[in-house]
Coordinates of C-alpha atoms in Angstrom, one line a residue:
T20 CA -28.2 17.2 -12.8
I21 CA -25.2 15.0 -11.7
K22 CA -22.3 17.4 -11.6
E23 CA -25.0 19.5 -9.4
N24 CA -25.2 17.0 -7.0
T25 CA -22.0 16.1 -6.9
N26 CA -20.3 19.6 -6.2
Y27 CA -22.8 21.2 -4.3
G28 CA -24.3 18.2 -2.9
T29 CA -22.8 15.7 0.0
G30 CA -21.7 13.6 -3.1
L31 CA -17.9 14.3 -1.9
Y32 CA -19.0 14.0 1.4
R33 CA -20.1 10.4 1.4
R34 CA -17.6 9.2 -1.2
G35 CA -14.8 10.6 1.6
L36 CA -16.9 8.6 4.4
K37 CA -16.3 5.6 2.4
R38 CA -12.8 6.1 1.8
Q39 CA -12.0 6.5 5.4
K40 CA -9.7 3.3 6.9
P41 CA -9.5 4.0 10.5
I42 CA -6.4 3.1 11.8
Y43 CA -3.9 3.2 14.8
A44 CA -1.1 5.7 16.3
V45 CA 1.3 4.1 18.2
D46 CA 3.7 6.1 20.5
K47 CA 6.9 5.6 21.4
T48 CA 5.5 3.4 24.9
G49 CA 3.3 1.2 22.7
K50 CA 0.3 3.0 23.5
K51 CA -1.5 2.4 20.7
Q52 CA -4.9 5.5 20.4
P53 CA -7.4 4.7 17.8
F54 CA -8.6 7.5 14.8
E55 CA -11.4 7.0 12.2
S56 CA -9.3 8.6 9.1
I57 CA -5.5 9.6 8.8
K58 CA -6.8 13.1 8.8
M59 CA -8.5 13.2 11.9
C60 CA -5.1 11.4 13.4
A61 CA -3.0 14.4 11.7
S62 CA -4.6 17.0 13.0
K63 CA -5.4 16.0 16.5
L64 CA -1.7 15.1 17.0
N65 CA -0.7 17.7 14.9
L66 CA 1.5 15.6 11.9
S67 CA 1.4 15.1 8.5
N68 CA -1.2 13.1 6.5
A69 CA 1.5 12.4 3.6
H70 CA 4.2 11.0 6.2
I71 CA 1.5 8.7 8.6
V72 CA 0.8 7.6 4.6
Q73 CA 4.3 6.4 3.9
V74 CA 4.7 5.0 7.3
L75 CA 1.8 3.0 7.2
K76 CA 3.2 1.9 3.2
G77 CA 6.4 1.1 5.1
Q78 CA 8.4 3.7 2.9
R79 CA 9.3 5.4 6.7
L80 CA 9.9 3.8 9.7
S81 CA 8.0 6.3 12.1
H82 CA 6.8 10.1 12.5
K83 CA 7.8 12.4 15.4
G84 CA 8.1 9.6 17.4
Y85 CA 4.8 7.2 16.4
T86 CA 4.4 4.7 14.1
F87 CA 1.4 3.9 12.6
E88 CA -1.1 0.7 11.7
Y89 CA -4.8 0.3 10.1
L90 CA -7.2 -0.6 12.3
S91 CA -8.1 -4.8 11.4

């Protein structure tokens, strides 16, 4: 059934991939590091997902010395 495919198949994974947006993490020196998603950036740099989103939305200026930009 559709519900089983969603819960046990790859539906959630595929939807997650579709919603990812690549971002840059910009450190204090201006060096840009590209990441495939906010989650990957947060795990590699040991940062908070929520705080990265707040910086991207303009609600915060920076998070632990990093600013963030969407890749466009």
